[in-house]
Coordinates of C-alpha atoms and ligand atoms in Angstrom, one line a residue:
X14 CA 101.1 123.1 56.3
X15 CA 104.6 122.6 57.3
X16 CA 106.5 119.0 57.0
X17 CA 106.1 117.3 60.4
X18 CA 109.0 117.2 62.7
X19 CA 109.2 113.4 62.3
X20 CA 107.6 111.2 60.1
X21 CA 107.6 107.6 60.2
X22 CA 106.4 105.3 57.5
X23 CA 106.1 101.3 57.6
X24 CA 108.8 100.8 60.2
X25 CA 109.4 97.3 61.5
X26 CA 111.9 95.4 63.8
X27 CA 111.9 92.1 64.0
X28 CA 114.7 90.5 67.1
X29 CA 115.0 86.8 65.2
X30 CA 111.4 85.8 65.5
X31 CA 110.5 87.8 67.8
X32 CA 108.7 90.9 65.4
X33 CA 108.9 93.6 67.8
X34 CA 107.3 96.5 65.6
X35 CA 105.0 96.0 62.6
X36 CA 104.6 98.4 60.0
X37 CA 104.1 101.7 62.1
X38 CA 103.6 105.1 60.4
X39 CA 102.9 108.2 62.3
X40 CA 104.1 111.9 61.8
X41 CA 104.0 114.8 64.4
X42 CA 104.0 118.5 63.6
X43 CA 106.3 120.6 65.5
X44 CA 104.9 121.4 69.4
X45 CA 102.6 118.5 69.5
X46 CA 102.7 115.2 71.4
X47 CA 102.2 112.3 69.9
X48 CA 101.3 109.3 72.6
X49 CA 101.8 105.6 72.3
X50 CA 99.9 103.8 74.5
X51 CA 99.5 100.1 75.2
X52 CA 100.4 97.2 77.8
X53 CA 103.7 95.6 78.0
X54 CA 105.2 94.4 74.9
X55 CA 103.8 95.9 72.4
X56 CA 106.4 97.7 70.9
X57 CA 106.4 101.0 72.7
X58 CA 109.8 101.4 73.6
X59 CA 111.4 99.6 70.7
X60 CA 109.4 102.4 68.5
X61 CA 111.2 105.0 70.2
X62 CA 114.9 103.5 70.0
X63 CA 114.3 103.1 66.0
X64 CA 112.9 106.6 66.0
X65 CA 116.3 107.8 67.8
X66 CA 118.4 105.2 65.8
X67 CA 119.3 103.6 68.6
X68 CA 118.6 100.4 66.8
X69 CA 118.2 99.9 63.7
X70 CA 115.1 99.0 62.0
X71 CA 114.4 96.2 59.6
X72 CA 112.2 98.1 57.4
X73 CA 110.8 101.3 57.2
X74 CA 111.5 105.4 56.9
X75 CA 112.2 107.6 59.7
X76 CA 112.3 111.6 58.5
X77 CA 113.0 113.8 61.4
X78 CA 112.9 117.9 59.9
X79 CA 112.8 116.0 56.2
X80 CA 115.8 114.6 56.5
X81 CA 116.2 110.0 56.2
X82 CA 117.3 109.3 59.7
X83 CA 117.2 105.7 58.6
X84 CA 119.8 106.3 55.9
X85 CA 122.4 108.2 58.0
X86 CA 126.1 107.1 58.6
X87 CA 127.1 107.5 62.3
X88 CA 128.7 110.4 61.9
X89 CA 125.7 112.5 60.6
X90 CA 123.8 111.1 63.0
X91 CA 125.9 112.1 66.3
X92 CA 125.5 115.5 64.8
X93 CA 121.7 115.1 64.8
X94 CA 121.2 113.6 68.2
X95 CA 121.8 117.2 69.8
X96 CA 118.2 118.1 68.3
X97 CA 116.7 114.8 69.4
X98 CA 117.1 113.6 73.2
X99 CA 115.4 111.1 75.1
X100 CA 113.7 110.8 78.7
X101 CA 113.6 107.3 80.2
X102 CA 111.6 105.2 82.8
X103 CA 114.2 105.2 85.3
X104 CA 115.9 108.1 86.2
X105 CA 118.7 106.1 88.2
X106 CA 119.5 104.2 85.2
X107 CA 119.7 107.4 82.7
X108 CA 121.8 109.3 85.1
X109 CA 125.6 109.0 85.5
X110 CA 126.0 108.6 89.5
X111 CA 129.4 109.7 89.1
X112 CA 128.3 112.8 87.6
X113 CA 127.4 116.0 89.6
X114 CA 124.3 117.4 88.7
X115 CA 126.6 120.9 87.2
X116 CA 128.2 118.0 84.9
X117 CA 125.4 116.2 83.9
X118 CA 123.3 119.3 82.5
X119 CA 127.1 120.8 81.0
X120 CA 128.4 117.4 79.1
X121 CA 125.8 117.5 76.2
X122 CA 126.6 121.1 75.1
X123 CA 130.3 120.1 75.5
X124 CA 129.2 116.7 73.1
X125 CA 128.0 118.8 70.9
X126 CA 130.0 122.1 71.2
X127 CA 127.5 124.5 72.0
X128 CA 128.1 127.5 74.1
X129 CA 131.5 128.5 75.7
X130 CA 132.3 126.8 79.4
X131 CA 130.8 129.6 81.2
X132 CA 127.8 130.1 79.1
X133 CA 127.5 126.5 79.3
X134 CA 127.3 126.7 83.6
X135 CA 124.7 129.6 82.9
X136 CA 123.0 127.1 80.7
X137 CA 122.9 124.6 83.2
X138 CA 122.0 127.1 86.3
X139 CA 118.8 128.3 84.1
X140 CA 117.6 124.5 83.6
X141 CA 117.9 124.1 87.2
X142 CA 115.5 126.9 87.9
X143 CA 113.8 125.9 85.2
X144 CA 113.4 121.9 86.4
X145 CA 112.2 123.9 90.1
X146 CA 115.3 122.8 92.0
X147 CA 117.6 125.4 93.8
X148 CA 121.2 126.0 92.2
X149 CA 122.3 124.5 95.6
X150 CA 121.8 120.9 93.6
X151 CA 124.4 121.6 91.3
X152 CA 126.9 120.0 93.2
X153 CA 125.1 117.2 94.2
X154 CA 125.6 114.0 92.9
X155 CA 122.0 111.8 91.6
X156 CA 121.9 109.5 94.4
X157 CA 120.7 112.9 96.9
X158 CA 117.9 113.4 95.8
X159 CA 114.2 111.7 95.4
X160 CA 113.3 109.7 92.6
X161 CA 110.8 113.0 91.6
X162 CA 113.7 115.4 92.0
X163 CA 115.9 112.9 89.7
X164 CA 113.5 113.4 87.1
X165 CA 113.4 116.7 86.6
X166 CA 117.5 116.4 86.3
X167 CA 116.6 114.1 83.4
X168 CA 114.3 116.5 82.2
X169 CA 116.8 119.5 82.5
X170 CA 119.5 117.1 80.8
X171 CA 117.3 117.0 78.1
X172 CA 116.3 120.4 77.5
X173 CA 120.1 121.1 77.5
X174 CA 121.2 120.8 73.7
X175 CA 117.4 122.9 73.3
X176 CA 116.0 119.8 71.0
X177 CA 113.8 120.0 68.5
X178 CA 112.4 116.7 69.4
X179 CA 112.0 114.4 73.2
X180 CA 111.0 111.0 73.1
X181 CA 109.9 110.3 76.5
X182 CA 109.2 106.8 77.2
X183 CA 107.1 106.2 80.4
X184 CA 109.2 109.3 82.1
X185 CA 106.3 109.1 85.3
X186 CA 105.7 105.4 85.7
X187 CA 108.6 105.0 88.3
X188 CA 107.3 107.8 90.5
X189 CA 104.8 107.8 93.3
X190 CA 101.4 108.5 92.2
X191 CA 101.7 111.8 94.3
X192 CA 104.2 113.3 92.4
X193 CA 103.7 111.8 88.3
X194 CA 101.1 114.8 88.5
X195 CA 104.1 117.6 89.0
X196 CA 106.0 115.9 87.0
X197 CA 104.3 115.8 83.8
X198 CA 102.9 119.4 84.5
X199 CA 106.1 120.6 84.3
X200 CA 106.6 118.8 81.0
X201 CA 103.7 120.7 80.0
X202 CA 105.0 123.8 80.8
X203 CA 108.2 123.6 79.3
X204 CA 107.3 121.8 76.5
X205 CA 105.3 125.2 75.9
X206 CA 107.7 127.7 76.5
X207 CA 110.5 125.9 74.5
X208 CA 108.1 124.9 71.6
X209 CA 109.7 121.1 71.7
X210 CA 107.9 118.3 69.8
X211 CA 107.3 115.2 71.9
X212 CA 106.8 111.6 71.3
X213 CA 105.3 110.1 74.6
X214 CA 105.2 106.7 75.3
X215 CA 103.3 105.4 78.6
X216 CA 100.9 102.1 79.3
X217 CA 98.4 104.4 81.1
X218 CA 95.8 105.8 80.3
X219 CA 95.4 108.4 81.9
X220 CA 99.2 110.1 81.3
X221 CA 98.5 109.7 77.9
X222 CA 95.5 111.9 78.3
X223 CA 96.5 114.8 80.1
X224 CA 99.7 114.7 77.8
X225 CA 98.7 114.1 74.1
X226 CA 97.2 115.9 71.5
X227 CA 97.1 112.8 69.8
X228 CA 97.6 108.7 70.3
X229 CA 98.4 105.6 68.8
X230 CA 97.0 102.8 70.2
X231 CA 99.8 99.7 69.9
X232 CA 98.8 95.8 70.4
X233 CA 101.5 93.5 69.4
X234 CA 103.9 95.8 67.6
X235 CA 101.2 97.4 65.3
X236 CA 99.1 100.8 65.5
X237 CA 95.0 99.3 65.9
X238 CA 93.8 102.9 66.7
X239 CA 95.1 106.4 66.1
X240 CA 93.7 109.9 66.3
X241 CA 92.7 113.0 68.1
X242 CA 93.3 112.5 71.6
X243 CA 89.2 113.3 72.1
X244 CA 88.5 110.7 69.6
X245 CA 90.3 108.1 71.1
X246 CA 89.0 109.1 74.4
X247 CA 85.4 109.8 73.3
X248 CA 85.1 107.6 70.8
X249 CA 87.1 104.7 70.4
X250 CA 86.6 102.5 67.6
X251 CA 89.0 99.8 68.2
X252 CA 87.4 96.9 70.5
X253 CA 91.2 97.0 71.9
X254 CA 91.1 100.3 72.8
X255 CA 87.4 100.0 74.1
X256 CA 88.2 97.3 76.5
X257 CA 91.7 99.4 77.6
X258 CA 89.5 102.0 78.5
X259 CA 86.8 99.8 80.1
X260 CA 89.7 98.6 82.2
X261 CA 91.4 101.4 83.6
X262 CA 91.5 101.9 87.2
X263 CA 88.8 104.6 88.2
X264 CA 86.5 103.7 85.4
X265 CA 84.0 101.9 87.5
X266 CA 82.1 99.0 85.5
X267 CA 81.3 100.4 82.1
X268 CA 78.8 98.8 79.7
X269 CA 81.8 97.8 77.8
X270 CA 84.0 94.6 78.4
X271 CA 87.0 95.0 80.2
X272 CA 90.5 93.9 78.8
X273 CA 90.4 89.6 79.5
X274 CA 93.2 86.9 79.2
X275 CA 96.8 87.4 78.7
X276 CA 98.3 89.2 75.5
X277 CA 100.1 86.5 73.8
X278 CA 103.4 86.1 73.2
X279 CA 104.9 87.9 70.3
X280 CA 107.1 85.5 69.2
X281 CA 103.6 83.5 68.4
X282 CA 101.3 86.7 66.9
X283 CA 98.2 85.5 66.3
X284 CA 96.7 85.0 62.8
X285 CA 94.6 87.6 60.9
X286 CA 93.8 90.2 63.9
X287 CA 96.7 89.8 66.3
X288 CA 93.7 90.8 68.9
X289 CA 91.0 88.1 67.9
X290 CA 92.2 85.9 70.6
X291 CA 91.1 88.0 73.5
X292 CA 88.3 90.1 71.3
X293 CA 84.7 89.8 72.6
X294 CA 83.6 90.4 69.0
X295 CA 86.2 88.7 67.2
X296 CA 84.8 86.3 64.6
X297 CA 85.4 83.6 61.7
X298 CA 87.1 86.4 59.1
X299 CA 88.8 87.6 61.7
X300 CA 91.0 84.7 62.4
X301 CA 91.7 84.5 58.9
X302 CA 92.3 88.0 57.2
X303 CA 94.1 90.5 59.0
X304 CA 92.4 94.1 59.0
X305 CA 93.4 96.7 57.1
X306 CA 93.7 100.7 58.6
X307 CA 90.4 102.2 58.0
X308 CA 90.0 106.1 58.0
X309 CA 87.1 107.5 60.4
X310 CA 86.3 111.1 60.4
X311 CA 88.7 113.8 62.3
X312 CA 91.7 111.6 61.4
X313 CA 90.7 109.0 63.7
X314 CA 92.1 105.7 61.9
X315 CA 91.5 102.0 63.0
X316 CA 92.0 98.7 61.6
X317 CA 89.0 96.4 62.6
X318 CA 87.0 94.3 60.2
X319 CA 83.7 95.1 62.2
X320 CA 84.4 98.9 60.9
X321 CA 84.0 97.4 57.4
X322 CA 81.0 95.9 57.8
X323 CA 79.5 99.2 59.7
X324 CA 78.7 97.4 62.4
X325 CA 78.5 100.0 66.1
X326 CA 80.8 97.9 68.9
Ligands
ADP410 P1 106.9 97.8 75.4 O1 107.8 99.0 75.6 O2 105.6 98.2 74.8 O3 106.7 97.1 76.7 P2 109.0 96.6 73.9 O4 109.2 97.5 72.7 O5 110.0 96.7 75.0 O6 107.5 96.8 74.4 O7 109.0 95.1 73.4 C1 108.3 94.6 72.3 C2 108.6 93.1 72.1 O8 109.9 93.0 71.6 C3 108.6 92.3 73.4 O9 108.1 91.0 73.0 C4 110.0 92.2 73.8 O10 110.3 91.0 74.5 C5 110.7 92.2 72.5 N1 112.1 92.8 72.5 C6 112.4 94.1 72.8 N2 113.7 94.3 72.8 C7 114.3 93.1 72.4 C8 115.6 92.7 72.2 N3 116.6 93.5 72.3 N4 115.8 91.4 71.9 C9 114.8 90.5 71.8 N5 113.5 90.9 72.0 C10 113.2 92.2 72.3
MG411 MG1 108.6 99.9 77.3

């Protein structure tokens, strides 16, 4: 088999007290998705700055193509970030408003040196076509166009440097509802024709679905669940991920509990199972010994003391 694209191994981040991450380990081969998926706070987004390098992590590996991100001066690292770019939230925020649409899809192969000017404008006339929009937008500035149409700008800023690797990190969860669905279809589609390897970060459900071959489940900066995108779907073994499903809108009322209370803070993590405080099953061990990743079949993995003990939830 060859290595996975990235590989990360017991990566933390604490921000003072506040631990962000908690020992996460995942790897993705090349031209698979990998999702995250969980509410707000739980580490999402600070996974995917570490697994850039945008911040530092406290502890932990990050290999991207078997080589120690984590260990890299500044200077190797630049050099690296052509064949890793990143898709945010808000497409206002990652765009330069000053910047014509021409100049935002030419100044990372000028960054990193690639292509002459005028193959670099061909460059940036194919992403266009690519993204759907007409090479009328090239001389438009952000700010003209829809919060949709902004997106695929971001998405053809992206594709520029022809990464091995996007981390996109809720890229649909500013959009209408009405057009998420073309967005992430044509993430599909050109995730397919370039062969790129995607880490995808959302809190729903359901864009984690459609997206991911496979999904990590994160509560309170630590992987509970992981596996097969079926498995997690079909079978979920985690009660957090049971009652994250039994919640999601469209779902009607399932035998299952739904999600309840608030997720705590994280700068007070619970003891033993960060969970147990809003777990319909949680009980006395619970509170007391935190549990430890158990494998399932398929590569489905989970870390729930009721797995232990065999009991069905
Ligand atoms: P998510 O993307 O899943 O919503 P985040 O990774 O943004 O979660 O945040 C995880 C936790 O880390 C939250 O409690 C958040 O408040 C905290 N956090 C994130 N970034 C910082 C920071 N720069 N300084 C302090 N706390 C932070
Ligand atoms: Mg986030």
């Amino acid at each position: 088999m060859p290595a996975p694209v990235l590989e990360v191994r017991g990566l933390s981040k604490s921000f003072k007290a506040v631990k962000a991450v908690r020992n996460v380990s995942f790897s993705i081969a090349k031209g698979r998705t990998f999702g995250i998926v969980g509410e707000s706070g739980s580490g999402k987004s600070t996974t995917a700055r570490l697994v850039l390098r945008l911040i530092d992590p406290t502890t932990g590996d990050i290999r991207f193509q078997g080589v120690d991100l984590a260990a890299m001066r500044q200077e190797e690292l630049r050099r690296q970030r052509r064949h890793m770019q990143m898709i945010f939230q808000d497409p206002f925020g990652s765009l330069n408003g000053r910047m014509t649409v021409r100049e935002t899809l030419t100044e990372p192969q000028l960054v990193h040196g690639i292509g002459a000017p005028a193959s670099r404008a061909e460059v940036a006339r194919n992403l266009l076509a690519e993204v759907g929009l007409p090479s009328s937008a090239l001389d438009r500035f952000p700010h003209e166009f829809s919060g949709g149409q902004r997106q695929r700008i971001a998405i053809a800023r992206a594709l520029a440097t022809n990464p091995e690797l996007i981390v996109a990190d809720e890229p649909v969860s500013a959009l209408d509802v009405s057009v998420q669905a073309q967005v992430l279809n044509l993430m599909r589609d050109l995730q397919d024709r370039h062969g790129t390897t995607m880490l995808f970060i959302s809190h729903d459900l359901r864009v984690v679905q459609f997206m991911c071959d496979e999904i990590a489940v994160m509560y309170l900066g630590e992987i509970v669940e992981q596996g097969p995108r079926d498995r997690i779907y079909g079978a979920p073994a985690h009660p957090y991920t049971q009652a994250l499903l039994a919640s999601a809108p469209g779902k009607g009322a399932g035998k299952r509990a739904r999600l309840s209370g608030e997720i705590p803070s994280a700068h007070a993590v619970p003891s033993g199972c960060a969970f147990r405080t809003r777990c319909p099953h949680a009980h006395e061990r619970c509170a007391i010994e935190p549990p430890v990743m158990r494998q399932l079949d398929d590569g489905q993995q989970a870390a729930c003391h009721l797995l232990d003990q065999a009991v069905s939830v």
